[in-house]
Amino acid sequence: QRDFFLLRSDHYEQYLRENRVALQGDLTDPSYFDFISFAQYATISREIKQGATRLMFEEQYNAEGDTRVIRRDPQLNSVASLVSAFNAGVGTRILDRILADAGEPPKFKAVSKADEVVALVQWMTKIFERGGYALQSSVSRVESANSSSSGNGSDFAFEVVWTAPATLWSEQWLRRRREVVVNDHDAKTLQALLSKAVPGLHITKCDISFTQSTI
């Protein structure tokens, strides 16, 4: 909590210089969510890097400062393993909430063709969009060196574009700082969705680019 508070204090003025004024403490304000998400993930990244090899430690778990002993899975003993587990855990928890609230999409767990995968991704992005994650989203097939133009091949590529996403500033800054985890909640949830719906499907490459208003 102390590290989180200090990091917030150090960067808030910079955020205000580069963005519209955010109402502190209001997580329903996209501008404040953008900033606080940066602070959260920068803190998490630092803790992962500093504590990667600690398999047992004390953790404070409430405002009163009470502690409990945490014993970590011995396999989670490196930065890479912790990052992988963290990303998978975040994606799974968001997906579980989406499925609990919205139910399973059409043909869930029966997806096979590329166009069906794109339709499944569109279903997910529209839920994010309706929840206020971005003003608009789009998903489309794109040609790549290994993709099949027929749509039935095993290799294909698609593009997701978010217009005015709630994490536009924070994700860029986290990547510029080369943090080990970033707040790409959509990508984490997408990975969880495709892993659950299309067993054996692997995302082999993910290219990310930014404009002033899109990811």
PDB file of C-alpha atoms in Angstrom:
ATOM      1  CA  GLN A   1       0.000   0.000   0.000  1.00  0.00           C
ATOM      2  CA  ARG A   2       2.825   2.418   0.831  1.00  0.00           C
ATOM      3  CA  ASP A   3       4.581   1.813  -2.512  1.00  0.00           C
ATOM      4  CA  PHE A   4       1.274   2.206  -4.340  1.00  0.00           C
ATOM      5  CA  PHE A   5       0.552   5.516  -2.583  1.00  0.00           C
ATOM      6  CA  LEU A   6       4.011   6.912  -3.312  1.00  0.00           C
ATOM      7  CA  LEU A   7       3.889   5.936  -6.964  1.00  0.00           C
ATOM      8  CA  ARG A   8       0.450   7.564  -7.327  1.00  0.00           C
ATOM      9  CA  SER A   9       1.736  10.755  -5.724  1.00  0.00           C
ATOM     10  CA  ASP A  10       4.847  10.852  -7.916  1.00  0.00           C
ATOM     11  CA  HIS A  11       2.997  10.547 -11.231  1.00  0.00           C
ATOM     12  CA  TYR A  12      -0.377  12.227 -10.726  1.00  0.00           C
ATOM     13  CA  GLU A  13       0.814  15.719 -11.681  1.00  0.00           C
ATOM     14  CA  GLN A  14       2.389  14.336 -14.856  1.00  0.00           C
ATOM     15  CA  TYR A  15      -0.881  12.632 -15.718  1.00  0.00           C
ATOM     16  CA  LEU A  16      -2.831  15.878 -15.262  1.00  0.00           C
ATOM     17  CA  ARG A  17      -0.419  17.701 -17.568  1.00  0.00           C
ATOM     18  CA  GLU A  18      -1.041  15.187 -20.356  1.00  0.00           C
ATOM     19  CA  ASN A  19      -4.750  14.462 -19.849  1.00  0.00           C
ATOM     20  CA  ARG A  20      -8.013  16.081 -18.807  1.00  0.00           C
ATOM     21  CA  VAL A  21      -8.602  16.531 -15.075  1.00  0.00           C
ATOM     22  CA  ALA A  22      -9.680  13.322 -13.359  1.00  0.00           C
ATOM     23  CA  LEU A  23     -11.825  13.206 -10.234  1.00  0.00           C
ATOM     24  CA  GLN A  24      -9.606  11.448  -7.689  1.00  0.00           C
ATOM     25  CA  GLY A  25     -11.128   8.316  -6.222  1.00  0.00           C
ATOM     26  CA  ASP A  26     -13.924   7.993  -8.809  1.00  0.00           C
ATOM     27  CA  LEU A  27     -13.280   4.704 -10.615  1.00  0.00           C
ATOM     28  CA  THR A  28     -16.328   5.315 -12.824  1.00  0.00           C
ATOM     29  CA  ASP A  29     -14.458   8.284 -14.339  1.00  0.00           C
ATOM     30  CA  PRO A  30     -12.492   6.810 -17.297  1.00  0.00           C
ATOM     31  CA  SER A  31      -9.721   9.381 -16.832  1.00  0.00           C
ATOM     32  CA  TYR A  32      -9.154   8.427 -13.211  1.00  0.00           C
ATOM     33  CA  PHE A  33      -9.397   4.719 -14.046  1.00  0.00           C
ATOM     34  CA  ASP A  34      -6.693   5.264 -16.674  1.00  0.00           C
ATOM     35  CA  PHE A  35      -4.349   6.799 -14.104  1.00  0.00           C
ATOM     36  CA  ILE A  36      -5.044   4.427 -11.226  1.00  0.00           C
ATOM     37  CA  SER A  37      -4.659   1.435 -13.523  1.00  0.00           C
ATOM     38  CA  PHE A  38      -1.186   2.678 -14.430  1.00  0.00           C
ATOM     39  CA  ALA A  39      -0.290   3.003 -10.754  1.00  0.00           C
ATOM     40  CA  GLN A  40      -1.623  -0.466  -9.944  1.00  0.00           C
ATOM     41  CA  TYR A  41       0.257  -2.227 -12.721  1.00  0.00           C
ATOM     42  CA  ALA A  42       3.491  -0.319 -12.141  1.00  0.00           C
ATOM     43  CA  THR A  43       3.333  -1.378  -8.480  1.00  0.00           C
ATOM     44  CA  ILE A  44       2.539  -4.989  -9.374  1.00  0.00           C
ATOM     45  CA  SER A  45       5.430  -5.052 -11.845  1.00  0.00           C
ATOM     46  CA  ARG A  46       7.858  -3.781  -9.224  1.00  0.00           C
ATOM     47  CA  GLU A  47       6.664  -6.348  -6.670  1.00  0.00           C
ATOM     48  CA  ILE A  48       7.031  -9.176  -9.181  1.00  0.00           C
ATOM     49  CA  LYS A  49      10.573  -8.142 -10.067  1.00  0.00           C
ATOM     50  CA  GLN A  50      11.635  -7.681  -6.451  1.00  0.00           C
ATOM     51  CA  GLY A  51       9.954 -10.760  -5.026  1.00  0.00           C
ATOM     52  CA  ALA A  52      10.159 -13.334  -7.799  1.00  0.00           C
ATOM     53  CA  THR A  53      12.323 -15.772  -5.861  1.00  0.00           C
ATOM     54  CA  ARG A  54      10.492 -15.513  -2.520  1.00  0.00           C
ATOM     55  CA  LEU A  55       8.358 -18.608  -2.052  1.00  0.00           C
ATOM     56  CA  MET A  56       7.173 -17.734   1.450  1.00  0.00           C
ATOM     57  CA  PHE A  57       6.462 -14.266   2.823  1.00  0.00           C
ATOM     58  CA  GLU A  58       4.092 -12.210   4.956  1.00  0.00           C
ATOM     59  CA  GLU A  59       1.364 -10.208   3.265  1.00  0.00           C
ATOM     60  CA  GLN A  60      -0.784  -7.407   4.665  1.00  0.00           C
ATOM     61  CA  TYR A  61      -4.405  -7.981   3.696  1.00  0.00           C
ATOM     62  CA  ASN A  62      -6.492  -5.202   5.261  1.00  0.00           C
ATOM     63  CA  ALA A  63      -6.427  -1.552   6.293  1.00  0.00           C
ATOM     64  CA  GLU A  64      -5.608  -2.479   9.905  1.00  0.00           C
ATOM     65  CA  GLY A  65      -2.272  -3.943   8.825  1.00  0.00           C
ATOM     66  CA  ASP A  66      -3.048  -7.576   9.707  1.00  0.00           C
ATOM     67  CA  THR A  67      -0.747 -10.071   8.021  1.00  0.00           C
ATOM     68  CA  ARG A  68      -0.845 -13.663   6.843  1.00  0.00           C
ATOM     69  CA  VAL A  69       1.835 -16.045   5.600  1.00  0.00           C
ATOM     70  CA  ILE A  70       1.785 -16.768   1.871  1.00  0.00           C
ATOM     71  CA  ARG A  71       3.352 -19.959   0.534  1.00  0.00           C
ATOM     72  CA  ARG A  72       3.760 -19.777  -3.197  1.00  0.00           C
ATOM     73  CA  ASP A  73       3.708 -22.699  -5.629  1.00  0.00           C
ATOM     74  CA  PRO A  74       7.393 -23.728  -6.007  1.00  0.00           C
ATOM     75  CA  GLN A  75       7.008 -23.573  -9.788  1.00  0.00           C
ATOM     76  CA  LEU A  76       6.323 -19.834  -9.553  1.00  0.00           C
ATOM     77  CA  ASN A  77       9.926 -18.973  -8.826  1.00  0.00           C
ATOM     78  CA  SER A  78      10.838 -16.536 -11.609  1.00  0.00           C
ATOM     79  CA  VAL A  79       9.636 -13.289 -13.127  1.00  0.00           C
ATOM     80  CA  ALA A  80       8.498 -15.098 -16.285  1.00  0.00           C
ATOM     81  CA  SER A  81       6.458 -17.698 -14.388  1.00  0.00           C
ATOM     82  CA  LEU A  82       4.815 -15.064 -12.170  1.00  0.00           C
ATOM     83  CA  VAL A  83       3.947 -12.873 -15.166  1.00  0.00           C
ATOM     84  CA  SER A  84       2.419 -15.828 -16.997  1.00  0.00           C
ATOM     85  CA  ALA A  85       0.356 -16.845 -13.961  1.00  0.00           C
ATOM     86  CA  PHE A  86      -0.746 -13.257 -13.308  1.00  0.00           C
ATOM     87  CA  ASN A  87      -1.851 -12.639 -16.902  1.00  0.00           C
ATOM     88  CA  ALA A  88      -3.745 -15.932 -17.048  1.00  0.00           C
ATOM     89  CA  GLY A  89      -5.399 -15.284 -13.692  1.00  0.00           C
ATOM     90  CA  VAL A  90      -6.577 -11.786 -14.643  1.00  0.00           C
ATOM     91  CA  GLY A  91      -7.953 -12.967 -17.989  1.00  0.00           C
ATOM     92  CA  THR A  92      -9.766 -15.917 -16.426  1.00  0.00           C
ATOM     93  CA  ARG A  93     -11.385 -13.833 -13.679  1.00  0.00           C
ATOM     94  CA  ILE A  94     -12.654 -11.223 -16.147  1.00  0.00           C
ATOM     95  CA  LEU A  95     -13.947 -13.930 -18.493  1.00  0.00           C
ATOM     96  CA  ASP A  96     -15.692 -15.784 -15.664  1.00  0.00           C
ATOM     97  CA  ARG A  97     -17.497 -12.559 -14.716  1.00  0.00           C
ATOM     98  CA  ILE A  98     -18.508 -11.944 -18.338  1.00  0.00           C
ATOM     99  CA  LEU A  99     -19.868 -15.468 -18.738  1.00  0.00           C
ATOM    100  CA  ALA A 100     -21.717 -15.224 -15.418  1.00  0.00           C
ATOM    101  CA  ASP A 101     -23.373 -11.951 -16.443  1.00  0.00           C
ATOM    102  CA  ALA A 102     -23.895 -12.456 -20.186  1.00  0.00           C
ATOM    103  CA  GLY A 103     -24.021 -16.241 -20.563  1.00  0.00           C
ATOM    104  CA  GLU A 104     -22.120 -18.235 -23.166  1.00  0.00           C
ATOM    105  CA  PRO A 105     -22.013 -16.846 -26.721  1.00  0.00           C
ATOM    106  CA  PRO A 106     -23.395 -18.766 -29.731  1.00  0.00           C
ATOM    107  CA  LYS A 107     -21.365 -21.846 -30.700  1.00  0.00           C
ATOM    108  CA  PHE A 108     -19.174 -21.466 -27.619  1.00  0.00           C
ATOM    109  CA  LYS A 109     -16.704 -24.407 -27.455  1.00  0.00           C
ATOM    110  CA  ALA A 110     -17.726 -25.391 -31.002  1.00  0.00           C
ATOM    111  CA  VAL A 111     -15.652 -22.818 -32.862  1.00  0.00           C
ATOM    112  CA  SER A 112     -13.498 -24.160 -35.667  1.00  0.00           C
ATOM    113  CA  LYS A 113     -13.210 -21.751 -38.619  1.00  0.00           C
ATOM    114  CA  ALA A 114     -11.360 -18.447 -38.638  1.00  0.00           C
ATOM    115  CA  ASP A 115     -14.520 -16.425 -39.246  1.00  0.00           C
ATOM    116  CA  GLU A 116     -16.141 -18.090 -36.229  1.00  0.00           C
ATOM    117  CA  VAL A 117     -13.162 -17.085 -34.084  1.00  0.00           C
ATOM    118  CA  VAL A 118     -13.503 -13.492 -35.297  1.00  0.00           C
ATOM    119  CA  ALA A 119     -17.239 -13.552 -34.456  1.00  0.00           C
ATOM    120  CA  LEU A 120     -16.401 -14.822 -30.972  1.00  0.00           C
ATOM    121  CA  VAL A 121     -13.865 -12.022 -30.472  1.00  0.00           C
ATOM    122  CA  GLN A 122     -16.452  -9.493 -31.680  1.00  0.00           C
ATOM    123  CA  TRP A 123     -18.888 -10.810 -29.067  1.00  0.00           C
ATOM    124  CA  MET A 124     -16.319 -10.169 -26.348  1.00  0.00           C
ATOM    125  CA  THR A 125     -15.286  -6.700 -27.540  1.00  0.00           C
ATOM    126  CA  LYS A 126     -18.906  -5.541 -27.688  1.00  0.00           C
ATOM    127  CA  ILE A 127     -19.350  -6.529 -24.047  1.00  0.00           C
ATOM    128  CA  PHE A 128     -16.264  -4.476 -23.131  1.00  0.00           C
ATOM    129  CA  GLU A 129     -17.623  -1.604 -25.214  1.00  0.00           C
ATOM    130  CA  ARG A 130     -21.053  -1.654 -23.546  1.00  0.00           C
ATOM    131  CA  GLY A 131     -19.318  -1.674 -20.168  1.00  0.00           C
ATOM    132  CA  GLY A 132     -17.567   1.605 -20.985  1.00  0.00           C
ATOM    133  CA  TYR A 133     -14.084   0.195 -21.667  1.00  0.00           C
ATOM    134  CA  ALA A 134     -13.948   2.099 -24.971  1.00  0.00           C
ATOM    135  CA  LEU A 135     -16.154   4.328 -27.091  1.00  0.00           C
ATOM    136  CA  GLN A 136     -16.012   1.884 -29.978  1.00  0.00           C
ATOM    137  CA  SER A 137     -14.412  -1.393 -31.026  1.00  0.00           C
ATOM    138  CA  SER A 138     -13.916  -3.238 -34.283  1.00  0.00           C
ATOM    139  CA  VAL A 139     -12.634  -6.710 -35.174  1.00  0.00           C
ATOM    140  CA  SER A 140     -11.640  -7.825 -38.661  1.00  0.00           C
ATOM    141  CA  ARG A 141      -9.675 -10.484 -40.505  1.00  0.00           C
ATOM    142  CA  VAL A 142      -6.376  -9.272 -41.918  1.00  0.00           C
ATOM    143  CA  GLU A 143      -3.950 -10.878 -44.304  1.00  0.00           C
ATOM    144  CA  SER A 144      -0.582 -12.029 -42.990  1.00  0.00           C
ATOM    145  CA  ALA A 145       2.297 -14.054 -44.328  1.00  0.00           C
ATOM    146  CA  ASN A 146       0.939 -17.290 -42.856  1.00  0.00           C
ATOM    147  CA  SER A 147      -2.809 -16.661 -43.003  1.00  0.00           C
ATOM    148  CA  SER A 148      -5.177 -18.521 -45.279  1.00  0.00           C
ATOM    149  CA  SER A 149      -7.400 -16.376 -47.514  1.00  0.00           C
ATOM    150  CA  SER A 150     -10.091 -19.081 -47.518  1.00  0.00           C
ATOM    151  CA  GLY A 151     -10.712 -18.680 -43.811  1.00  0.00           C
ATOM    152  CA  ASN A 152     -10.417 -22.426 -43.231  1.00  0.00           C
ATOM    153  CA  GLY A 153      -6.669 -22.670 -42.721  1.00  0.00           C
ATOM    154  CA  SER A 154      -4.988 -23.330 -39.422  1.00  0.00           C
ATOM    155  CA  ASP A 155      -3.119 -19.992 -39.512  1.00  0.00           C
ATOM    156  CA  PHE A 156      -4.952 -16.694 -39.658  1.00  0.00           C
ATOM    157  CA  ALA A 157      -4.725 -13.170 -38.310  1.00  0.00           C
ATOM    158  CA  PHE A 158      -7.244 -10.662 -37.033  1.00  0.00           C
ATOM    159  CA  GLU A 159      -7.117  -7.068 -35.830  1.00  0.00           C
ATOM    160  CA  VAL A 160      -8.865  -5.522 -32.843  1.00  0.00           C
ATOM    161  CA  VAL A 161      -9.123  -1.721 -32.741  1.00  0.00           C
ATOM    162  CA  TRP A 162     -10.260   0.158 -29.639  1.00  0.00           C
ATOM    163  CA  THR A 163     -11.304   3.788 -30.063  1.00  0.00           C
ATOM    164  CA  ALA A 164     -10.750   5.938 -26.962  1.00  0.00           C
ATOM    165  CA  PRO A 165     -10.128   2.994 -24.610  1.00  0.00           C
ATOM    166  CA  ALA A 166     -10.086   3.635 -20.871  1.00  0.00           C
ATOM    167  CA  THR A 167      -6.422   2.602 -20.652  1.00  0.00           C
ATOM    168  CA  LEU A 168      -5.003   4.515 -23.629  1.00  0.00           C
ATOM    169  CA  TRP A 169      -2.513   6.640 -21.647  1.00  0.00           C
ATOM    170  CA  SER A 170      -1.660   4.078 -18.986  1.00  0.00           C
ATOM    171  CA  GLU A 171      -0.906   1.163 -21.291  1.00  0.00           C
ATOM    172  CA  GLN A 172       1.408   3.296 -23.396  1.00  0.00           C
ATOM    173  CA  TRP A 173       3.295   4.502 -20.330  1.00  0.00           C
ATOM    174  CA  LEU A 174       3.590   1.015 -18.863  1.00  0.00           C
ATOM    175  CA  ARG A 175       5.065  -0.228 -22.137  1.00  0.00           C
ATOM    176  CA  ARG A 176       7.460   2.722 -22.370  1.00  0.00           C
ATOM    177  CA  ARG A 177       8.670   1.909 -18.856  1.00  0.00           C
ATOM    178  CA  ARG A 178       9.091  -1.740 -19.942  1.00  0.00           C
ATOM    179  CA  GLU A 179       7.017  -2.994 -17.027  1.00  0.00           C
ATOM    180  CA  VAL A 180       6.747  -6.780 -16.837  1.00  0.00           C
ATOM    181  CA  VAL A 181       2.932  -6.640 -16.733  1.00  0.00           C
ATOM    182  CA  VAL A 182       0.675  -4.140 -18.496  1.00  0.00           C
ATOM    183  CA  ASN A 183      -3.038  -3.409 -18.215  1.00  0.00           C
ATOM    184  CA  ASP A 184      -4.144  -4.935 -21.522  1.00  0.00           C
ATOM    185  CA  HIS A 185      -7.282  -6.382 -19.915  1.00  0.00           C
ATOM    186  CA  ASP A 186      -8.821  -7.039 -23.323  1.00  0.00           C
ATOM    187  CA  ALA A 187      -5.872  -9.120 -24.519  1.00  0.00           C
ATOM    188  CA  LYS A 188      -5.769 -11.127 -21.289  1.00  0.00           C
ATOM    189  CA  THR A 189      -9.503 -11.834 -21.511  1.00  0.00           C
ATOM    190  CA  LEU A 190      -9.239 -12.668 -25.194  1.00  0.00           C
ATOM    191  CA  GLN A 191      -6.532 -15.232 -24.473  1.00  0.00           C
ATOM    192  CA  ALA A 192      -8.707 -16.824 -21.779  1.00  0.00           C
ATOM    193  CA  LEU A 193     -11.745 -16.825 -24.075  1.00  0.00           C
ATOM    194  CA  LEU A 194      -9.980 -18.469 -26.997  1.00  0.00           C
ATOM    195  CA  SER A 195      -8.239 -21.012 -24.759  1.00  0.00           C
ATOM    196  CA  LYS A 196     -11.611 -22.059 -23.367  1.00  0.00           C
ATOM    197  CA  ALA A 197     -13.574 -21.970 -26.604  1.00  0.00           C
ATOM    198  CA  VAL A 198     -10.983 -23.371 -29.010  1.00  0.00           C
ATOM    199  CA  PRO A 199      -8.789 -26.015 -27.327  1.00  0.00           C
ATOM    200  CA  GLY A 200      -5.456 -26.248 -29.077  1.00  0.00           C
ATOM    201  CA  LEU A 201      -5.617 -22.750 -30.577  1.00  0.00           C
ATOM    202  CA  HIS A 202      -2.450 -20.764 -29.926  1.00  0.00           C
ATOM    203  CA  ILE A 203      -1.872 -17.039 -30.315  1.00  0.00           C
ATOM    204  CA  THR A 204       1.641 -17.028 -31.762  1.00  0.00           C
ATOM    205  CA  LYS A 205       2.113 -13.277 -32.148  1.00  0.00           C
ATOM    206  CA  CYS A 206       0.477 -10.097 -30.904  1.00  0.00           C
ATOM    207  CA  ASP A 207       1.487  -6.740 -32.401  1.00  0.00           C
ATOM    208  CA  ILE A 208       0.317  -3.588 -30.610  1.00  0.00           C
ATOM    209  CA  SER A 209       0.310  -0.030 -31.941  1.00  0.00           C
ATOM    210  CA  PHE A 210      -1.091   3.269 -30.672  1.00  0.00           C
ATOM    211  CA  THR A 211      -2.482   6.467 -32.143  1.00  0.00           C
ATOM    212  CA  GLN A 212      -3.680   9.520 -30.228  1.00  0.00           C
ATOM    213  CA  SER A 213      -7.091   7.895 -29.787  1.00  0.00           C
ATOM    214  CA  THR A 214      -6.799   4.149 -30.508  1.00  0.00           C
ATOM    215  CA  ILE A 215      -5.044   0.943 -29.577  1.00  0.00           C
TER     216      ILE A 215
END
